[in-house]
Amino acid sequence: MKASILIPILFAGSGAIWISFGANPKLEFSKRIAKSKDRTSTANKLLEIGKDNPKDFEIYRSRQILLSALIGFAALLLPVFLGKPPAIGLLFAIFAASLTFVAIDQDLSKRVKKQRIMIDAEFPAVIEMYSLALSAGETPLVAMERIATSANGTLAKEFMRVVEQVRNGKAFHLALDEMGRGLDSLLIRRFVDSLIIATLRGAPLTEVLQRHAQEAREAQRNRVMGAAAKAEISMMVPVVFLILPISILFALWPSLANLNLISGV
């Protein structure tokens, strides 16, 4: 009975794929991925984590769809092998495939959020190094190249990308603007705007960068204080709902026991 259900499912799935994608399924699959509606938002997220190749979106989406399809197919077969009705297997497969698809998107969003936190944490130290290099007489591009080659971290890699774009013939302010748009960070955006305006108009950079470094330090301190406040509240939950009731119980138990003895007498 199981084989009689499984074999038609396999043939039906193969036929559906053949009808949908034609004689060249790989090419048709890539075309449909390239035309997906959420390409821009997903591509921007991939760009933030350093995947700037145009093929990275297709690779990411292909893996996401294939993994969801495999898990959905496995979820479809499981109820069949257990002797359950095929309708249950179909519902279970749709649920498992959808959950896998959403989970992969959520994982990408978490990686992007972690990347933004790392960049905001690195920004004060990097901007101070950049300000010192400019104070020593280096040009903005040379100072950025020095930081990119000597420092470690995500922001240093972004600086190196700007330097490489300038070497390839792109204007410095355009490369900076692209970096600011690619990184969804208010601190980076303000820094880039100030640097572009100062570079184009010949304004002094050292004071502007020092002010940005001070603001970044204050923003980082506020984030740490906010995280500490949230941690303090979360630590109060086991104290209030676990330790405190047990302490009250131990304090009241002797009195309750004595009252029971008195009432028994």
PDB file of C-alpha atoms in Angstrom:
ATOM      1  CA  MET A   1       0.000   0.000   0.000  1.00  0.00           C
ATOM      2  CA  LYS A   2       2.837   2.351   0.848  1.00  0.00           C
ATOM      3  CA  ALA A   3       4.645   1.660  -2.416  1.00  0.00           C
ATOM      4  CA  SER A   4       1.428   2.139  -4.404  1.00  0.00           C
ATOM      5  CA  ILE A   5       1.115   5.641  -2.924  1.00  0.00           C
ATOM      6  CA  LEU A   6       4.819   6.546  -3.002  1.00  0.00           C
ATOM      7  CA  ILE A   7       5.438   5.726  -6.657  1.00  0.00           C
ATOM      8  CA  PRO A   8       2.621   7.956  -8.006  1.00  0.00           C
ATOM      9  CA  ILE A   9       3.828  10.788  -5.752  1.00  0.00           C
ATOM     10  CA  LEU A  10       7.342  10.540  -7.205  1.00  0.00           C
ATOM     11  CA  PHE A  11       6.092  10.477 -10.786  1.00  0.00           C
ATOM     12  CA  ALA A  12       3.687  13.355 -10.136  1.00  0.00           C
ATOM     13  CA  GLY A  13       6.462  15.470  -8.604  1.00  0.00           C
ATOM     14  CA  SER A  14       8.836  14.759 -11.492  1.00  0.00           C
ATOM     15  CA  GLY A  15       6.130  15.593 -14.024  1.00  0.00           C
ATOM     16  CA  ALA A  16       5.278  18.846 -12.273  1.00  0.00           C
ATOM     17  CA  ILE A  17       8.932  19.914 -12.305  1.00  0.00           C
ATOM     18  CA  TRP A  18       9.274  19.018 -15.985  1.00  0.00           C
ATOM     19  CA  ILE A  19       6.145  20.948 -16.955  1.00  0.00           C
ATOM     20  CA  SER A  20       7.109  23.990 -14.869  1.00  0.00           C
ATOM     21  CA  PHE A  21      10.743  24.318 -15.939  1.00  0.00           C
ATOM     22  CA  GLY A  22      10.784  22.739 -19.396  1.00  0.00           C
ATOM     23  CA  ALA A  23      13.732  21.014 -21.023  1.00  0.00           C
ATOM     24  CA  ASN A  24      16.385  23.129 -19.260  1.00  0.00           C
ATOM     25  CA  PRO A  25      15.260  23.284 -15.622  1.00  0.00           C
ATOM     26  CA  LYS A  26      18.499  24.810 -14.316  1.00  0.00           C
ATOM     27  CA  LEU A  27      18.345  27.813 -16.663  1.00  0.00           C
ATOM     28  CA  GLU A  28      14.627  28.348 -16.100  1.00  0.00           C
ATOM     29  CA  PHE A  29      15.108  28.049 -12.347  1.00  0.00           C
ATOM     30  CA  SER A  30      17.821  30.736 -12.398  1.00  0.00           C
ATOM     31  CA  LYS A  31      15.614  33.055 -14.464  1.00  0.00           C
ATOM     32  CA  ARG A  32      12.718  32.738 -12.045  1.00  0.00           C
ATOM     33  CA  ILE A  33      14.977  33.399  -9.070  1.00  0.00           C
ATOM     34  CA  ALA A  34      16.373  36.518 -10.757  1.00  0.00           C
ATOM     35  CA  LYS A  35      12.814  37.820 -11.243  1.00  0.00           C
ATOM     36  CA  SER A  36      11.699  37.211  -7.669  1.00  0.00           C
ATOM     37  CA  LYS A  37       9.925  40.134  -5.985  1.00  0.00           C
ATOM     38  CA  ASP A  38      12.078  40.249  -2.851  1.00  0.00           C
ATOM     39  CA  ARG A  39      15.361  40.319  -4.740  1.00  0.00           C
ATOM     40  CA  THR A  40      16.246  43.876  -3.673  1.00  0.00           C
ATOM     41  CA  SER A  41      15.805  43.414   0.086  1.00  0.00           C
ATOM     42  CA  THR A  42      17.557  40.041   0.164  1.00  0.00           C
ATOM     43  CA  ALA A  43      20.383  41.285  -2.052  1.00  0.00           C
ATOM     44  CA  ASN A  44      20.885  44.263   0.270  1.00  0.00           C
ATOM     45  CA  LYS A  45      21.119  41.927   3.253  1.00  0.00           C
ATOM     46  CA  LEU A  46      23.661  39.772   1.432  1.00  0.00           C
ATOM     47  CA  LEU A  47      25.623  42.899   0.542  1.00  0.00           C
ATOM     48  CA  GLU A  48      25.781  43.905   4.208  1.00  0.00           C
ATOM     49  CA  ILE A  49      27.438  40.605   5.151  1.00  0.00           C
ATOM     50  CA  GLY A  50      30.021  40.935   2.373  1.00  0.00           C
ATOM     51  CA  LYS A  51      28.381  38.956  -0.448  1.00  0.00           C
ATOM     52  CA  ASP A  52      28.499  41.531  -3.233  1.00  0.00           C
ATOM     53  CA  ASN A  53      28.740  39.131  -6.174  1.00  0.00           C
ATOM     54  CA  PRO A  54      25.619  39.242  -8.419  1.00  0.00           C
ATOM     55  CA  LYS A  55      25.507  35.443  -8.318  1.00  0.00           C
ATOM     56  CA  ASP A  56      25.353  35.361  -4.512  1.00  0.00           C
ATOM     57  CA  PHE A  57      21.617  36.066  -4.510  1.00  0.00           C
ATOM     58  CA  GLU A  58      20.925  33.226  -6.943  1.00  0.00           C
ATOM     59  CA  ILE A  59      23.096  30.845  -4.920  1.00  0.00           C
ATOM     60  CA  TYR A  60      21.410  31.829  -1.670  1.00  0.00           C
ATOM     61  CA  ARG A  61      17.874  31.583  -3.054  1.00  0.00           C
ATOM     62  CA  SER A  62      18.620  28.295  -4.849  1.00  0.00           C
ATOM     63  CA  ARG A  63      19.928  26.719  -1.654  1.00  0.00           C
ATOM     64  CA  GLN A  64      16.943  28.047   0.271  1.00  0.00           C
ATOM     65  CA  ILE A  65      14.403  26.637  -2.188  1.00  0.00           C
ATOM     66  CA  LEU A  66      16.184  23.302  -2.616  1.00  0.00           C
ATOM     67  CA  LEU A  67      16.582  22.790   1.121  1.00  0.00           C
ATOM     68  CA  SER A  68      12.927  23.674   1.708  1.00  0.00           C
ATOM     69  CA  ALA A  69      11.887  21.278  -1.056  1.00  0.00           C
ATOM     70  CA  LEU A  70      14.006  18.434   0.342  1.00  0.00           C
ATOM     71  CA  ILE A  71      12.662  18.873   3.861  1.00  0.00           C
ATOM     72  CA  GLY A  72       9.135  19.169   2.523  1.00  0.00           C
ATOM     73  CA  PHE A  73       9.575  15.987   0.488  1.00  0.00           C
ATOM     74  CA  ALA A  74      10.926  14.151   3.531  1.00  0.00           C
ATOM     75  CA  ALA A  75       7.978  15.420   5.558  1.00  0.00           C
ATOM     76  CA  LEU A  76       5.651  14.183   2.812  1.00  0.00           C
ATOM     77  CA  LEU A  77       7.101  10.683   2.887  1.00  0.00           C
ATOM     78  CA  LEU A  78       7.158  10.300   6.663  1.00  0.00           C
ATOM     79  CA  PRO A  79       3.374  10.002   7.212  1.00  0.00           C
ATOM     80  CA  VAL A  80       3.158   7.660   4.208  1.00  0.00           C
ATOM     81  CA  PHE A  81       5.657   5.268   5.768  1.00  0.00           C
ATOM     82  CA  LEU A  82       3.778   5.509   9.069  1.00  0.00           C
ATOM     83  CA  GLY A  83       0.552   4.509   7.351  1.00  0.00           C
ATOM     84  CA  LYS A  84      -1.165   7.879   7.685  1.00  0.00           C
ATOM     85  CA  PRO A  85      -3.476   9.364   5.021  1.00  0.00           C
ATOM     86  CA  PRO A  86      -1.705  11.197   2.148  1.00  0.00           C
ATOM     87  CA  ALA A  87      -3.587  14.412   2.975  1.00  0.00           C
ATOM     88  CA  ILE A  88      -1.838  14.573   6.348  1.00  0.00           C
ATOM     89  CA  GLY A  89       1.505  14.094   4.625  1.00  0.00           C
ATOM     90  CA  LEU A  90       0.728  16.902   2.181  1.00  0.00           C
ATOM     91  CA  LEU A  91      -0.198  19.329   4.957  1.00  0.00           C
ATOM     92  CA  PHE A  92       2.861  18.320   6.961  1.00  0.00           C
ATOM     93  CA  ALA A  93       5.088  18.811   3.902  1.00  0.00           C
ATOM     94  CA  ILE A  94       3.712  22.297   3.208  1.00  0.00           C
ATOM     95  CA  PHE A  95       4.193  23.279   6.839  1.00  0.00           C
ATOM     96  CA  ALA A  96       7.756  21.896   7.005  1.00  0.00           C
ATOM     97  CA  ALA A  97       8.810  23.508   3.711  1.00  0.00           C
ATOM     98  CA  SER A  98       7.343  26.889   4.687  1.00  0.00           C
ATOM     99  CA  LEU A  99       8.954  26.744   8.118  1.00  0.00           C
ATOM    100  CA  THR A 100      12.345  25.927   6.578  1.00  0.00           C
ATOM    101  CA  PHE A 101      12.053  28.768   4.066  1.00  0.00           C
ATOM    102  CA  VAL A 102      11.184  31.293   6.779  1.00  0.00           C
ATOM    103  CA  ALA A 103      13.881  29.951   9.125  1.00  0.00           C
ATOM    104  CA  ILE A 104      16.581  30.490   6.489  1.00  0.00           C
ATOM    105  CA  ASP A 105      15.381  34.064   5.954  1.00  0.00           C
ATOM    106  CA  GLN A 106      15.387  34.660   9.700  1.00  0.00           C
ATOM    107  CA  ASP A 107      18.931  33.308   9.923  1.00  0.00           C
ATOM    108  CA  LEU A 108      20.053  35.802   7.270  1.00  0.00           C
ATOM    109  CA  SER A 109      18.350  38.636   9.169  1.00  0.00           C
ATOM    110  CA  LYS A 110      20.117  37.587  12.381  1.00  0.00           C
ATOM    111  CA  ARG A 111      23.470  37.569  10.595  1.00  0.00           C
ATOM    112  CA  VAL A 112      22.793  41.056   9.234  1.00  0.00           C
ATOM    113  CA  LYS A 113      21.796  42.319  12.682  1.00  0.00           C
ATOM    114  CA  LYS A 114      24.947  40.827  14.197  1.00  0.00           C
ATOM    115  CA  GLN A 115      26.997  42.460  11.444  1.00  0.00           C
ATOM    116  CA  ARG A 116      25.472  45.864  12.205  1.00  0.00           C
ATOM    117  CA  ILE A 117      26.191  45.495  15.912  1.00  0.00           C
ATOM    118  CA  MET A 118      29.812  44.581  15.146  1.00  0.00           C
ATOM    119  CA  ILE A 119      30.219  47.586  12.847  1.00  0.00           C
ATOM    120  CA  ASP A 120      28.744  49.986  15.401  1.00  0.00           C
ATOM    121  CA  ALA A 121      31.047  48.517  18.063  1.00  0.00           C
ATOM    122  CA  GLU A 122      34.127  48.877  15.839  1.00  0.00           C
ATOM    123  CA  PHE A 123      33.277  52.380  14.649  1.00  0.00           C
ATOM    124  CA  PRO A 124      34.602  54.477  17.601  1.00  0.00           C
ATOM    125  CA  ALA A 125      38.062  52.872  17.577  1.00  0.00           C
ATOM    126  CA  VAL A 126      38.341  52.952  13.787  1.00  0.00           C
ATOM    127  CA  ILE A 127      37.254  56.578  13.550  1.00  0.00           C
ATOM    128  CA  GLU A 128      39.822  57.583  16.173  1.00  0.00           C
ATOM    129  CA  MET A 129      42.564  55.811  14.201  1.00  0.00           C
ATOM    130  CA  TYR A 130      41.373  57.557  11.057  1.00  0.00           C
ATOM    131  CA  SER A 131      41.418  60.938  12.810  1.00  0.00           C
ATOM    132  CA  LEU A 132      44.969  60.349  14.056  1.00  0.00           C
ATOM    133  CA  ALA A 133      46.130  59.374  10.567  1.00  0.00           C
ATOM    134  CA  LEU A 134      44.635  62.539   9.108  1.00  0.00           C
ATOM    135  CA  SER A 135      46.225  64.625  11.872  1.00  0.00           C
ATOM    136  CA  ALA A 136      49.591  63.126  10.905  1.00  0.00           C
ATOM    137  CA  GLY A 137      49.233  64.624   7.424  1.00  0.00           C
ATOM    138  CA  GLU A 138      47.882  61.711   5.390  1.00  0.00           C
ATOM    139  CA  THR A 139      45.171  62.163   2.792  1.00  0.00           C
ATOM    140  CA  PRO A 140      41.728  60.648   3.459  1.00  0.00           C
ATOM    141  CA  LEU A 141      42.289  57.840   0.951  1.00  0.00           C
ATOM    142  CA  VAL A 142      45.780  56.972   2.227  1.00  0.00           C
ATOM    143  CA  ALA A 143      44.547  57.022   5.830  1.00  0.00           C
ATOM    144  CA  MET A 144      41.668  54.732   4.904  1.00  0.00           C
ATOM    145  CA  GLU A 145      44.056  52.356   3.145  1.00  0.00           C
ATOM    146  CA  ARG A 146      46.346  52.298   6.187  1.00  0.00           C
ATOM    147  CA  ILE A 147      43.447  51.352   8.469  1.00  0.00           C
ATOM    148  CA  ALA A 148      42.199  48.746   5.996  1.00  0.00           C
ATOM    149  CA  THR A 149      45.591  47.030   5.886  1.00  0.00           C
ATOM    150  CA  SER A 150      46.480  47.289   9.584  1.00  0.00           C
ATOM    151  CA  ALA A 151      43.143  46.781  11.352  1.00  0.00           C
ATOM    152  CA  ASN A 152      40.931  43.726  11.593  1.00  0.00           C
ATOM    153  CA  GLY A 153      37.169  43.644  11.473  1.00  0.00           C
ATOM    154  CA  THR A 154      34.193  44.290   9.269  1.00  0.00           C
ATOM    155  CA  LEU A 155      34.653  48.038   8.967  1.00  0.00           C
ATOM    156  CA  ALA A 156      38.277  47.598   7.889  1.00  0.00           C
ATOM    157  CA  LYS A 157      37.076  45.298   5.093  1.00  0.00           C
ATOM    158  CA  GLU A 158      34.590  47.940   3.991  1.00  0.00           C
ATOM    159  CA  PHE A 159      37.407  50.503   3.902  1.00  0.00           C
ATOM    160  CA  MET A 160      39.468  48.146   1.751  1.00  0.00           C
ATOM    161  CA  ARG A 161      36.535  47.779  -0.628  1.00  0.00           C
ATOM    162  CA  VAL A 162      36.378  51.577  -0.972  1.00  0.00           C
ATOM    163  CA  VAL A 163      40.121  51.729  -1.663  1.00  0.00           C
ATOM    164  CA  GLU A 164      39.851  49.031  -4.334  1.00  0.00           C
ATOM    165  CA  GLN A 165      36.980  50.851  -6.021  1.00  0.00           C
ATOM    166  CA  VAL A 166      39.006  54.074  -6.121  1.00  0.00           C
ATOM    167  CA  ARG A 167      41.956  52.186  -7.605  1.00  0.00           C
ATOM    168  CA  ASN A 168      39.654  50.845 -10.304  1.00  0.00           C
ATOM    169  CA  GLY A 169      38.754  54.397 -11.338  1.00  0.00           C
ATOM    170  CA  LYS A 170      35.741  55.248  -9.205  1.00  0.00           C
ATOM    171  CA  ALA A 171      35.571  58.647  -7.532  1.00  0.00           C
ATOM    172  CA  PHE A 172      36.365  58.644  -3.818  1.00  0.00           C
ATOM    173  CA  HIS A 173      33.124  60.330  -2.764  1.00  0.00           C
ATOM    174  CA  LEU A 174      31.053  57.930  -4.884  1.00  0.00           C
ATOM    175  CA  ALA A 175      32.764  54.911  -3.336  1.00  0.00           C
ATOM    176  CA  LEU A 176      32.153  56.358   0.129  1.00  0.00           C
ATOM    177  CA  ASP A 177      28.500  56.998  -0.668  1.00  0.00           C
ATOM    178  CA  GLU A 178      28.090  53.418  -1.863  1.00  0.00           C
ATOM    179  CA  MET A 179      29.602  52.153   1.384  1.00  0.00           C
ATOM    180  CA  GLY A 180      27.234  54.344   3.405  1.00  0.00           C
ATOM    181  CA  ARG A 181      24.209  53.098   1.492  1.00  0.00           C
ATOM    182  CA  GLY A 182      25.317  49.486   1.728  1.00  0.00           C
ATOM    183  CA  LEU A 183      25.708  49.562   5.516  1.00  0.00           C
ATOM    184  CA  ASP A 184      22.411  50.268   7.243  1.00  0.00           C
ATOM    185  CA  SER A 185      23.971  52.191  10.122  1.00  0.00           C
ATOM    186  CA  LEU A 186      23.158  55.731  11.182  1.00  0.00           C
ATOM    187  CA  LEU A 187      26.683  56.282  12.530  1.00  0.00           C
ATOM    188  CA  ILE A 188      28.309  55.179   9.278  1.00  0.00           C
ATOM    189  CA  ARG A 189      25.881  57.247   7.202  1.00  0.00           C
ATOM    190  CA  ARG A 190      26.618  60.421   9.173  1.00  0.00           C
ATOM    191  CA  PHE A 191      30.362  59.755   9.033  1.00  0.00           C
ATOM    192  CA  VAL A 192      30.254  59.221   5.271  1.00  0.00           C
ATOM    193  CA  ASP A 193      28.184  62.353   4.671  1.00  0.00           C
ATOM    194  CA  SER A 194      30.539  64.472   6.779  1.00  0.00           C
ATOM    195  CA  LEU A 195      33.602  63.025   5.057  1.00  0.00           C
ATOM    196  CA  ILE A 196      32.155  63.590   1.582  1.00  0.00           C
ATOM    197  CA  ILE A 197      31.164  67.188   2.343  1.00  0.00           C
ATOM    198  CA  ALA A 198      34.544  67.956   3.914  1.00  0.00           C
ATOM    199  CA  THR A 199      36.409  66.356   1.008  1.00  0.00           C
ATOM    200  CA  LEU A 200      34.461  68.168  -1.693  1.00  0.00           C
ATOM    201  CA  ARG A 201      34.489  71.574   0.043  1.00  0.00           C
ATOM    202  CA  GLY A 202      37.941  71.426   1.611  1.00  0.00           C
ATOM    203  CA  ALA A 203      36.692  71.715   5.189  1.00  0.00           C
ATOM    204  CA  PRO A 204      38.885  70.544   8.125  1.00  0.00           C
ATOM    205  CA  LEU A 205      38.333  66.876   8.880  1.00  0.00           C
ATOM    206  CA  THR A 206      40.048  66.337  12.215  1.00  0.00           C
ATOM    207  CA  GLU A 207      37.541  68.204  14.383  1.00  0.00           C
ATOM    208  CA  VAL A 208      34.596  66.653  12.565  1.00  0.00           C
ATOM    209  CA  LEU A 209      35.955  63.139  13.010  1.00  0.00           C
ATOM    210  CA  GLN A 210      36.768  63.701  16.668  1.00  0.00           C
ATOM    211  CA  ARG A 211      33.196  64.835  17.257  1.00  0.00           C
ATOM    212  CA  HIS A 212      31.903  61.732  15.463  1.00  0.00           C
ATOM    213  CA  ALA A 213      34.162  59.542  17.600  1.00  0.00           C
ATOM    214  CA  GLN A 214      32.840  61.128  20.787  1.00  0.00           C
ATOM    215  CA  GLU A 215      29.227  60.680  19.667  1.00  0.00           C
ATOM    216  CA  ALA A 216      29.958  57.069  18.747  1.00  0.00           C
ATOM    217  CA  ARG A 217      31.423  56.415  22.199  1.00  0.00           C
ATOM    218  CA  GLU A 218      28.338  57.897  23.838  1.00  0.00           C
ATOM    219  CA  ALA A 219      26.040  55.839  21.611  1.00  0.00           C
ATOM    220  CA  GLN A 220      28.000  52.700  22.449  1.00  0.00           C
ATOM    221  CA  ARG A 221      27.779  53.479  26.169  1.00  0.00           C
ATOM    222  CA  ASN A 222      24.012  53.976  25.865  1.00  0.00           C
ATOM    223  CA  ARG A 223      23.685  50.616  24.100  1.00  0.00           C
ATOM    224  CA  VAL A 224      25.656  48.900  26.843  1.00  0.00           C
ATOM    225  CA  MET A 225      23.554  50.545  29.543  1.00  0.00           C
ATOM    226  CA  GLY A 226      20.365  49.521  27.746  1.00  0.00           C
ATOM    227  CA  ALA A 227      21.567  45.931  27.422  1.00  0.00           C
ATOM    228  CA  ALA A 228      22.509  45.908  31.115  1.00  0.00           C
ATOM    229  CA  ALA A 229      19.040  47.168  32.067  1.00  0.00           C
ATOM    230  CA  LYS A 230      17.386  44.441  29.996  1.00  0.00           C
ATOM    231  CA  ALA A 231      19.661  41.820  31.547  1.00  0.00           C
ATOM    232  CA  GLU A 232      18.783  43.078  35.022  1.00  0.00           C
ATOM    233  CA  ILE A 233      15.070  42.736  34.295  1.00  0.00           C
ATOM    234  CA  SER A 234      15.512  39.248  32.850  1.00  0.00           C
ATOM    235  CA  MET A 235      17.497  38.203  35.933  1.00  0.00           C
ATOM    236  CA  MET A 236      14.623  39.322  38.158  1.00  0.00           C
ATOM    237  CA  VAL A 237      12.247  36.803  36.561  1.00  0.00           C
ATOM    238  CA  PRO A 238      13.690  33.667  38.242  1.00  0.00           C
ATOM    239  CA  VAL A 239      14.124  35.581  41.505  1.00  0.00           C
ATOM    240  CA  VAL A 240      10.490  36.723  41.624  1.00  0.00           C
ATOM    241  CA  PHE A 241       8.817  33.606  40.272  1.00  0.00           C
ATOM    242  CA  LEU A 242      11.125  30.857  41.594  1.00  0.00           C
ATOM    243  CA  ILE A 243      13.336  31.834  44.528  1.00  0.00           C
ATOM    244  CA  LEU A 244      10.951  34.249  46.269  1.00  0.00           C
ATOM    245  CA  PRO A 245       7.961  31.828  46.442  1.00  0.00           C
ATOM    246  CA  ILE A 246      10.201  29.090  47.842  1.00  0.00           C
ATOM    247  CA  SER A 247      11.589  31.489  50.464  1.00  0.00           C
ATOM    248  CA  ILE A 248       8.072  32.521  51.486  1.00  0.00           C
ATOM    249  CA  LEU A 249       7.050  28.871  51.685  1.00  0.00           C
ATOM    250  CA  PHE A 250       9.979  28.037  53.973  1.00  0.00           C
ATOM    251  CA  ALA A 251       9.156  31.056  56.157  1.00  0.00           C
ATOM    252  CA  LEU A 252       5.465  30.209  56.505  1.00  0.00           C
ATOM    253  CA  TRP A 253       5.725  26.421  56.738  1.00  0.00           C
ATOM    254  CA  PRO A 254       6.543  26.219  60.498  1.00  0.00           C
ATOM    255  CA  SER A 255       3.635  28.521  61.351  1.00  0.00           C
ATOM    256  CA  LEU A 256       1.253  26.507  59.191  1.00  0.00           C
ATOM    257  CA  ALA A 257       2.474  23.282  60.770  1.00  0.00           C
ATOM    258  CA  ASN A 258       1.907  24.678  64.280  1.00  0.00           C
ATOM    259  CA  LEU A 259      -1.577  25.875  63.328  1.00  0.00           C
ATOM    260  CA  ASN A 260      -2.412  22.412  62.055  1.00  0.00           C
ATOM    261  CA  LEU A 261      -1.211  20.880  65.325  1.00  0.00           C
ATOM    262  CA  ILE A 262      -3.264  23.347  67.373  1.00  0.00           C
ATOM    263  CA  SER A 263      -6.376  22.755  65.294  1.00  0.00           C
ATOM    264  CA  GLY A 264      -5.855  19.015  65.614  1.00  0.00           C
ATOM    265  CA  VAL A 265      -5.673  19.250  69.376  1.00  0.00           C
TER     266      VAL A 265
END
